GROMACS .gro file of C-alpha atoms in nm:
model
  225
    1UNK     CA    1  13.269  12.425  11.111
    2UNK     CA    2  12.977  12.216  11.032
    3UNK     CA    3  12.634  12.286  11.286
    4UNK     CA    4  12.418  12.002  11.306
    5UNK     CA    5  12.056  12.188  11.399
    6UNK     CA    6  11.959  11.845  11.583
    7UNK     CA    7  11.611  11.790  11.701
    8UNK     CA    8  11.560  11.516  11.967
    9UNK     CA    9  11.427  11.179  11.819
   10UNK     CA   10  11.458  11.263  11.515
   11UNK     CA   11  11.627  11.240  11.120
   12UNK     CA   12  11.872  11.471  11.181
   13UNK     CA   13  12.054  11.172  11.450
   14UNK     CA   14  12.116  10.984  11.068
   15UNK     CA   15  12.328  11.323  11.017
   16UNK     CA   16  12.530  11.304  11.356
   17UNK     CA   17  12.597  10.934  11.295
   18UNK     CA   18  12.724  11.019  10.910
   19UNK     CA   19  13.009  11.260  11.062
   20UNK     CA   20  13.091  11.038  11.298
   21UNK     CA   21  13.182  10.782  10.983
   22UNK     CA   22  13.375  11.041  10.815
   23UNK     CA   23  13.535  11.133  11.136
   24UNK     CA   24  13.453  11.472  11.077
   25UNK     CA   25  13.458  11.795  11.314
   26UNK     CA   26  13.110  11.974  11.405
   27UNK     CA   27  12.883  12.107  11.666
   28UNK     CA   28  12.556  12.015  11.769
   29UNK     CA   29  12.298  12.257  11.840
   30UNK     CA   30  11.967  12.085  12.006
   31UNK     CA   31  11.625  12.181  11.982
   32UNK     CA   32  11.341  12.040  12.191
   33UNK     CA   33  11.000  11.929  12.037
   34UNK     CA   34  10.715  12.062  12.208
   35UNK     CA   35  10.590  11.797  12.398
   36UNK     CA   36  10.238  11.855  12.348
   37UNK     CA   37  10.250  11.860  11.974
   38UNK     CA   38  10.577  11.696  11.952
   39UNK     CA   39  10.684  11.975  11.650
   40UNK     CA   40  10.986  12.118  11.626
   41UNK     CA   41  11.070  12.472  11.801
   42UNK     CA   42  11.009  12.784  11.610
   43UNK     CA   43  11.349  12.863  11.664
   44UNK     CA   44  11.448  12.675  11.411
   45UNK     CA   45  11.295  12.857  11.151
   46UNK     CA   46  11.575  13.103  11.215
   47UNK     CA   47  11.784  12.847  11.021
   48UNK     CA   48  11.589  12.726  10.787
   49UNK     CA   49  11.183  12.903  10.647
   50UNK     CA   50  11.070  12.541  10.703
   51UNK     CA   51  11.179  12.550  11.078
   52UNK     CA   52  11.241  12.123  11.061
   53UNK     CA   53  11.517  11.963  11.121
   54UNK     CA   54  11.781  11.814  11.015
   55UNK     CA   55  11.933  12.115  10.914
   56UNK     CA   56  12.315  12.165  10.894
   57UNK     CA   57  12.510  12.488  10.818
   58UNK     CA   58  12.857  12.500  10.670
   59UNK     CA   59  13.040  12.826  10.676
   60UNK     CA   60  12.824  13.010  10.382
   61UNK     CA   61  12.582  12.704  10.314
   62UNK     CA   62  12.266  12.615  10.463
   63UNK     CA   63  12.115  12.235  10.374
   64UNK     CA   64  11.770  12.092  10.452
   65UNK     CA   65  11.672  11.759  10.423
   66UNK     CA   66  11.843  11.445  10.513
   67UNK     CA   67  11.915  11.285  10.164
   68UNK     CA   68  12.049  11.607  10.040
   69UNK     CA   69  12.223  11.654  10.312
   70UNK     CA   70  12.408  11.336  10.279
   71UNK     CA   71  12.475  11.413   9.932
   72UNK     CA   72  12.633  11.732  10.009
   73UNK     CA   73  12.856  11.585  10.286
   74UNK     CA   74  12.963  11.306  10.052
   75UNK     CA   75  13.065  11.506   9.765
   76UNK     CA   76  13.174  11.785   9.989
   77UNK     CA   77  13.399  11.564  10.251
   78UNK     CA   78  13.377  11.198  10.168
   79UNK     CA   79  13.472  11.114   9.795
   80UNK     CA   80  13.717  10.855   9.938
   81UNK     CA   81  13.473  10.747  10.258
   82UNK     CA   82  13.356  10.456  10.046
   83UNK     CA   83  13.009  10.521  10.172
   84UNK     CA   84  12.903  10.655   9.835
   85UNK     CA   85  12.972  10.395   9.560
   86UNK     CA   86  13.060  10.492   9.200
   87UNK     CA   87  12.711  10.595   9.060
   88UNK     CA   88  12.761  10.392   8.744
   89UNK     CA   89  12.794  10.083   8.956
   90UNK     CA   90  12.521   9.881   9.052
   91UNK     CA   91  12.572   9.927   9.402
   92UNK     CA   92  12.596  10.297   9.340
   93UNK     CA   93  12.291  10.253   9.191
   94UNK     CA   94  12.090  10.078   9.441
   95UNK     CA   95  12.255  10.334   9.711
   96UNK     CA   96  12.082  10.576   9.501
   97UNK     CA   97  11.750  10.396   9.505
   98UNK     CA   98  11.768  10.331   9.882
   99UNK     CA   99  11.884  10.697   9.953
  100UNK     CA  100  11.530  10.843   9.804
  101UNK     CA  101  11.323  10.530   9.900
  102UNK     CA  102  11.413  10.597  10.262
  103UNK     CA  103  11.203  10.975  10.258
  104UNK     CA  104  11.015  10.928   9.915
  105UNK     CA  105  10.819  10.556   9.981
  106UNK     CA  106  10.922  10.422  10.330
  107UNK     CA  107  10.825  10.749  10.566
  108UNK     CA  108  10.528  10.914  10.430
  109UNK     CA  109  10.309  10.553  10.570
  110UNK     CA  110  10.479  10.580  10.887
  111UNK     CA  111  10.375  10.943  10.943
  112UNK     CA  112  10.010  10.790  10.803
  113UNK     CA  113  10.009  10.586  11.083
  114UNK     CA  114  10.114  10.778  11.364
  115UNK     CA  115   9.817  11.089  11.256
  116UNK     CA  116   9.560  10.813  11.215
  117UNK     CA  117   9.697  10.660  11.542
  118UNK     CA  118   9.664  10.976  11.750
  119UNK     CA  119   9.333  11.092  11.618
  120UNK     CA  120   9.190  10.710  11.794
  121UNK     CA  121   9.332  10.837  12.118
  122UNK     CA  122   9.300  11.212  12.108
  123UNK     CA  123   8.989  11.409  12.333
  124UNK     CA  124   8.704  11.496  12.161
  125UNK     CA  125   8.324  11.519  12.209
  126UNK     CA  126   8.184  11.165  12.263
  127UNK     CA  127   7.940  11.234  11.958
  128UNK     CA  128   8.206  11.239  11.730
  129UNK     CA  129   8.478  11.001  11.914
  130UNK     CA  130   8.314  10.683  11.745
  131UNK     CA  131   8.301  10.837  11.353
  132UNK     CA  132   8.626  11.002  11.381
  133UNK     CA  133   8.797  10.682  11.520
  134UNK     CA  134   8.596  10.469  11.283
  135UNK     CA  135   8.737  10.658  10.987
  136UNK     CA  136   9.091  10.671  11.128
  137UNK     CA  137   9.050  10.266  11.164
  138UNK     CA  138   8.956  10.214  10.820
  139UNK     CA  139   9.238  10.432  10.702
  140UNK     CA  140   9.469  10.240  10.881
  141UNK     CA  141   9.359   9.926  10.769
  142UNK     CA  142   9.259   9.951  10.426
  143UNK     CA  143   9.553  10.153  10.312
  144UNK     CA  144   9.837  10.219  10.576
  145UNK     CA  145   9.894   9.924  10.719
  146UNK     CA  146   9.926   9.708  10.386
  147UNK     CA  147  10.176   9.956  10.271
  148UNK     CA  148  10.379   9.937  10.534
  149UNK     CA  149  10.342   9.541  10.527
  150UNK     CA  150  10.453   9.512  10.168
  151UNK     CA  151  10.747   9.762  10.219
  152UNK     CA  152  10.864   9.578  10.493
  153UNK     CA  153  10.848   9.271  10.273
  154UNK     CA  154  10.989   9.423  10.006
  155UNK     CA  155  11.309   9.510  10.256
  156UNK     CA  156  11.321   9.170  10.385
  157UNK     CA  157  11.351   9.043  10.056
  158UNK     CA  158  11.632   9.256   9.950
  159UNK     CA  159  11.840   9.201  10.267
  160UNK     CA  160  11.803   8.815  10.181
  161UNK     CA  161  12.006   8.894   9.876
  162UNK     CA  162  12.259   9.088  10.048
  163UNK     CA  163  12.425   9.194  10.379
  164UNK     CA  164  12.330   9.572  10.335
  165UNK     CA  165  12.114   9.807  10.135
  166UNK     CA  166  12.366   9.878   9.843
  167UNK     CA  167  12.572   9.570   9.843
  168UNK     CA  168  12.863   9.368  10.003
  169UNK     CA  169  12.964   9.687  10.195
  170UNK     CA  170  12.803   9.916  10.389
  171UNK     CA  171  12.701  10.231  10.275
  172UNK     CA  172  12.516  10.619  10.302
  173UNK     CA  173  12.215  10.405  10.213
  174UNK     CA  174  12.242  10.224  10.554
  175UNK     CA  175  12.267  10.522  10.707
  176UNK     CA  176  11.960  10.687  10.566
  177UNK     CA  177  11.727  10.367  10.575
  178UNK     CA  178  11.799  10.385  10.981
  179UNK     CA  179  11.503  10.602  11.088
  180UNK     CA  180  11.260  10.471  10.861
  181UNK     CA  181  11.311  10.116  10.992
  182UNK     CA  182  11.381  10.208  11.348
  183UNK     CA  183  11.090  10.395  11.341
  184UNK     CA  184  10.919  10.072  11.197
  185UNK     CA  185  11.057   9.867  11.505
  186UNK     CA  186  10.923  10.126  11.730
  187UNK     CA  187  10.540  10.191  11.636
  188UNK     CA  188  10.515   9.965  11.307
  189UNK     CA  189  10.506   9.607  11.353
  190UNK     CA  190  10.858   9.510  11.262
  191UNK     CA  191  10.998   9.227  11.478
  192UNK     CA  192  11.145   8.937  11.467
  193UNK     CA  193  10.940   8.771  11.231
  194UNK     CA  194  11.132   8.915  10.947
  195UNK     CA  195  11.501   8.827  11.070
  196UNK     CA  196  11.725   9.001  10.812
  197UNK     CA  197  11.592   9.373  10.916
  198UNK     CA  198  11.599   9.262  11.269
  199UNK     CA  199  11.984   9.171  11.251
  200UNK     CA  200  12.046   9.488  10.988
  201UNK     CA  201  11.917   9.655  11.292
  202UNK     CA  202  12.125   9.453  11.536
  203UNK     CA  203  12.435   9.536  11.300
  204UNK     CA  204  12.402   9.919  11.284
  205UNK     CA  205  12.331   9.960  11.664
  206UNK     CA  206  12.670   9.797  11.690
  207UNK     CA  207  12.892  10.035  11.456
  208UNK     CA  208  13.115  10.230  11.685
  209UNK     CA  209  13.048  10.552  11.491
  210UNK     CA  210  12.683  10.499  11.578
  211UNK     CA  211  12.727  10.475  11.901
  212UNK     CA  212  12.970  10.784  11.933
  213UNK     CA  213  12.675  10.983  11.775
  214UNK     CA  214  12.426  10.886  12.031
  215UNK     CA  215  12.634  11.017  12.278
  216UNK     CA  216  12.668  11.353  12.091
  217UNK     CA  217  12.288  11.390  11.992
  218UNK     CA  218  12.124  11.287  12.374
  219UNK     CA  219  11.842  11.049  12.419
  220UNK     CA  220  11.702  10.893  12.116
  221UNK     CA  221  11.431  10.673  12.190
  222UNK     CA  222  11.429  10.446  11.838
  223UNK     CA  223  11.793  10.308  11.899
  224UNK     CA  224  11.660   9.965  11.987
  225UNK     CA  225  11.697   9.638  11.788
   0.00000   0.00000   0.00000
């Protein structure tokens, strides 16, 4: 039995969705973030040394990292699912690209935006506050937000050429890209000014497997168009 070690409001929601798309049986073991720090609980370190989610166990195999888990599940159980186009095709090359882009390029500036945004609102001594908040704002303005904007513009342009990230058909690339784009819509300015991306979000949220994954995973704040 595949066990998904699922952290609330996290990347592991994508793994539940993939398993629903594949129609595989699995068990969900839920973990809750610390409400003060928003970090994963220490119990996750018993599954993987880094104590992060997603992690799956499948028999003797323990796999971490969203992209690696997706590749493992598709190679092991989803060869005929159509969710991973042949690598030698143009669609397969695009699928590989977006599977890596999601975490390698899209997520780092979103994480920086979250961190520096918290610095701006965090309690601190009054004499430090103007300096800390000024530095945070400068980093956001000069580096983080322009990077997010250029990436959203790039993704909007890509979806202007094809309905899904890899091509004409829905693939694992769309599952992997869901978290950074849902996070962007929640806290990084993705809105109706980029209609292709917003339409894509609406379409993935209407997929039956996506809805079943939400039922299995519990509350997920990013599941909004």
